[in-house]
Coordinates of C-alpha atoms in Angstrom, one line a residue:
Chain G
E1 CA 2.0 -14.6 12.5
V2 CA 0.9 -11.1 11.7
Q3 CA -2.8 -10.9 10.9
L4 CA -4.9 -7.8 10.0
L5 CA -8.6 -8.3 9.7
E6 CA -10.7 -5.5 8.4
S7 CA -14.5 -5.2 8.8
G8 CA -17.2 -2.6 8.6
G9 CA -17.5 -2.2 4.9
G10 CA -20.8 -2.1 3.0
L11 CA -23.2 -0.2 0.8
V12 CA -23.8 3.4 1.9
Q13 CA -25.6 6.3 0.2
P14 CA -23.7 9.4 -0.9
G15 CA -23.3 11.8 2.0
G16 CA -23.5 8.9 4.5
S17 CA -21.0 7.6 7.1
L18 CA -19.3 4.4 7.8
R19 CA -16.7 3.2 10.3
L20 CA -14.1 0.6 9.4
S21 CA -12.2 -1.5 11.9
C22 CA -9.0 -3.5 11.6
A23 CA -8.3 -6.1 14.3
A24 CA -4.6 -6.8 14.6
S25 CA -2.8 -9.8 16.0
G26 CA 0.6 -11.5 16.0
F27 CA 2.6 -8.5 16.9
T28 CA 2.8 -5.7 19.5
F29 CA 0.2 -3.4 18.0
S30 CA 1.0 -0.4 20.2
N31 CA 4.6 -0.3 18.8
Y32 CA 3.8 0.4 15.2
A33 CA 2.3 3.1 13.0
M34 CA -0.7 2.0 11.0
N35 CA -2.4 3.0 7.8
W36 CA -5.4 2.7 5.5
V37 CA -4.8 2.2 1.8
R38 CA -7.6 1.9 -0.7
Q39 CA -8.1 0.5 -4.2
A40 CA -11.0 1.4 -6.4
P41 CA -12.4 -1.5 -8.6
G42 CA -9.9 -2.3 -11.3
Q43 CA -7.6 0.6 -10.3
G44 CA -4.3 1.2 -8.6
L45 CA -3.5 1.8 -4.9
E46 CA -4.1 5.0 -3.0
W47 CA -2.8 5.8 0.4
V48 CA -5.6 7.2 2.6
S49 CA -4.5 7.8 6.2
A50 CA -1.7 7.1 8.7
L51 CA -1.2 7.5 12.4
T52 CA 1.7 6.9 14.7
D53 CA 2.0 4.2 17.4
T54 CA 0.5 6.3 20.1
G55 CA -2.1 7.8 17.9
D56 CA -0.9 11.3 18.7
D57 CA -0.1 12.2 15.1
T58 CA -2.4 11.5 12.2
Y59 CA -2.1 12.2 8.4
H60 CA -4.6 12.1 5.7
A61 CA -4.5 12.3 1.9
D62 CA -5.9 15.5 0.5
S63 CA -8.7 13.6 -1.2
V64 CA -10.2 12.6 2.3
K65 CA -8.9 15.4 4.5
G66 CA -11.8 16.9 6.6
R67 CA -14.0 13.9 5.9
F68 CA -12.1 10.8 7.2
T69 CA -10.6 10.3 10.6
I70 CA -8.1 7.6 11.5
S71 CA -7.8 6.4 15.1
R72 CA -6.7 3.5 17.2
D73 CA -7.4 1.7 20.5
N74 CA -4.2 0.1 21.6
S75 CA -6.0 -1.7 24.4
K76 CA -8.1 -3.5 21.9
N77 CA -5.4 -3.9 19.2
T78 CA -7.7 -2.2 16.7
L79 CA -7.4 0.5 14.1
Y80 CA -10.4 2.5 12.9
L81 CA -11.3 4.7 10.0
Q82 CA -14.3 7.0 10.4
M83 CA -15.6 8.0 7.0
N84 CA -18.1 10.9 6.7
S85 CA -19.6 12.7 3.8
L86 CA -19.0 9.8 1.5
R87 CA -18.8 10.2 -2.2
A88 CA -19.1 7.8 -5.1
E89 CA -15.4 8.2 -5.7
D90 CA -14.7 6.7 -2.3
T91 CA -16.0 3.4 -3.5
A92 CA -13.0 1.0 -3.1
L93 CA -11.5 -1.9 -1.2
Y94 CA -10.0 -0.5 2.0
Y95 CA -6.9 -2.2 3.3
C96 CA -5.4 -1.9 6.7
A97 CA -1.6 -1.8 6.4
K98 CA 1.1 -2.0 9.1
A99 CA 4.3 0.2 9.0
P100 CA 7.6 -1.3 10.2
S101 CA 8.2 1.6 12.5
T102 CA 6.6 3.6 15.3
S103 CA 6.1 6.9 13.6
S104 CA 7.7 7.6 10.2
V105 CA 5.8 5.6 7.6
R106 CA 8.2 4.7 4.7
H107 CA 6.4 1.6 3.5
F108 CA 4.0 -1.1 4.5
D109 CA 5.2 -4.5 5.6
Y110 CA 1.9 -6.3 6.2
W111 CA -1.6 -5.9 4.7
G112 CA -5.0 -7.2 5.5
Q113 CA -7.4 -8.7 2.9
G114 CA -9.5 -5.5 2.8
T115 CA -13.1 -4.5 3.3
L116 CA -15.3 -3.2 0.4
V117 CA -17.0 0.1 0.6
T118 CA -19.6 1.0 -2.0
V119 CA -21.1 4.5 -2.1
S120 CA -24.2 4.5 -4.3
S121 CA -27.8 5.6 -4.2
Chain I
E1 CA 2.8 15.9 -4.7
I2 CA 5.4 13.6 -6.1
V3 CA 4.1 11.6 -9.1
L4 CA 5.5 8.1 -9.8
T5 CA 5.3 6.9 -13.4
Q6 CA 5.8 3.2 -14.0
S7 CA 6.7 1.7 -17.4
P8 CA 5.8 -0.2 -19.3
V9 CA 2.2 -0.5 -18.4
T10 CA 2.2 -4.1 -19.5
L11 CA 5.2 -6.5 -19.9
S12 CA 4.6 -9.7 -21.9
L13 CA 7.3 -12.3 -21.1
S14 CA 7.8 -16.0 -20.9
P15 CA 8.7 -18.0 -17.8
G16 CA 12.5 -18.0 -17.4
E17 CA 12.9 -14.6 -19.0
R18 CA 14.3 -11.5 -17.2
A19 CA 11.8 -8.8 -16.3
T20 CA 12.9 -5.1 -15.9
L21 CA 10.3 -2.7 -14.5
S22 CA 10.8 1.0 -14.2
C23 CA 9.6 3.6 -11.8
R24 CA 10.3 7.3 -12.3
A25 CA 9.6 10.0 -9.7
S26 CA 8.7 13.6 -10.6
Q27 CA 11.3 14.8 -8.1
S28 CA 13.9 13.1 -5.9
V29 CA 12.7 10.6 -3.3
S30 CA 16.2 9.7 -2.3
S31 CA 16.1 6.0 -1.6
Y32 CA 12.6 6.0 0.0
L33 CA 11.1 3.7 -2.6
A34 CA 9.3 0.4 -2.2
W35 CA 8.0 -2.2 -4.5
Y36 CA 4.9 -4.4 -4.1
Q37 CA 3.5 -7.4 -5.9
Q38 CA -0.3 -7.9 -6.2
K39 CA -2.0 -11.0 -7.6
P40 CA -5.7 -11.0 -8.5
G41 CA -8.0 -11.1 -5.5
Q42 CA -5.1 -10.7 -3.1
A43 CA -3.6 -7.9 -1.0
P44 CA -0.3 -6.4 -2.1
R45 CA 2.9 -7.9 -0.8
L46 CA 6.0 -6.0 0.1
L47 CA 9.0 -7.0 -2.1
I48 CA 11.6 -4.3 -1.8
Y49 CA 12.0 -1.3 0.5
G50 CA 14.6 1.4 0.7
A51 CA 15.0 1.0 -3.1
S52 CA 17.2 -2.2 -2.8
N53 CA 16.4 -4.1 0.4
R54 CA 14.5 -7.4 0.0
A55 CA 11.6 -7.9 2.4
T56 CA 11.5 -10.9 4.6
G57 CA 10.9 -14.1 2.7
I58 CA 11.3 -12.6 -0.8
P59 CA 13.3 -14.7 -3.2
A60 CA 16.7 -13.6 -4.4
R61 CA 15.5 -13.4 -8.0
F62 CA 13.8 -10.1 -7.1
S63 CA 16.2 -7.1 -6.8
G64 CA 15.7 -3.4 -6.7
S65 CA 18.1 -0.5 -7.7
G66 CA 18.2 3.2 -8.2
S67 CA 18.1 6.4 -6.2
G68 CA 16.8 9.9 -6.7
T69 CA 14.3 9.8 -9.5
D70 CA 14.9 6.6 -11.4
F71 CA 14.3 3.1 -10.0
T72 CA 14.2 -0.4 -11.3
L73 CA 12.7 -3.7 -10.2
T74 CA 14.4 -6.7 -11.8
I75 CA 13.1 -10.3 -11.7
S76 CA 16.1 -12.3 -12.9
S77 CA 14.2 -15.4 -14.1
L78 CA 10.4 -15.3 -14.1
E79 CA 8.7 -18.1 -12.3
P80 CA 5.0 -18.9 -13.0
E81 CA 3.9 -17.3 -9.7
D82 CA 5.6 -14.0 -10.6
F83 CA 3.0 -13.0 -13.2
A84 CA 1.2 -10.2 -11.4
V85 CA 0.9 -6.5 -11.1
Y86 CA 3.8 -4.6 -9.5
Y87 CA 3.5 -1.2 -7.9
C88 CA 6.2 1.3 -6.7
Q89 CA 5.5 3.6 -3.7
Q90 CA 7.3 6.5 -2.2
R91 CA 7.1 8.7 0.9
T92 CA 9.1 11.8 1.6
N93 CA 9.0 14.3 4.4
S94 CA 5.5 15.5 3.9
Q95 CA 4.1 12.2 5.2
A96 CA 2.1 11.9 2.0
L97 CA 2.7 8.6 0.3
T98 CA 2.0 7.9 -3.3
F99 CA 2.0 4.9 -5.6
G100 CA 2.8 4.4 -9.2
G101 CA 0.1 3.3 -11.6
G102 CA 1.4 -0.3 -11.8
T103 CA 3.0 -2.6 -14.3
K104 CA 1.3 -5.8 -15.2
V105 CA 3.6 -8.7 -16.0
E106 CA 1.7 -11.2 -18.1
I107 CA 2.5 -14.5 -19.7
K108 CA 3.5 -14.2 -23.4

């Protein structure tokens, strides 16, 4: 059974940093592209970042480009999101989401339950 | 950036009725469109990918159609567990993915 377990969320002040993790199990992690998708309270879904199976290629939404960095450790079956220069508008539930392919992300076939990030002073 | 517009925002129906949800893209996305269902307090669940392919374990009452800029998700006969929010999502060559604003299917 595919499982994605996010952690690392919490309360952080504007301008601060946070690193999210996503522990994967139930599939061969190194064979699939992975993503972060977020959802602000009471709002819709927003894709944040993606990276390929090897981690060689990464992609970020314009809203986080230059501030967030996605990475992975295939030896630990773990996905990361380093978030710097956080803003109030980054407040959201952050989901880890698996793509059904190695590189080209067309959609997301499995999702974690999310970790909440709150940016507030 | 391609914008996805979903309509209606809210759909009020009774169990057993047919639900028709629309997703319109600001430019062609070919058949690279997916649909998700989200219930309160839960993560989204993939229903349809490639515009018309049901994901693993999804009941046959869910179907998707369309290509280019106009897409439809149809639930042939609503079950009590189908009342939820539905999102469409696209991705084209730019590797930027976008979601529609969602349609809430509520009990009438």
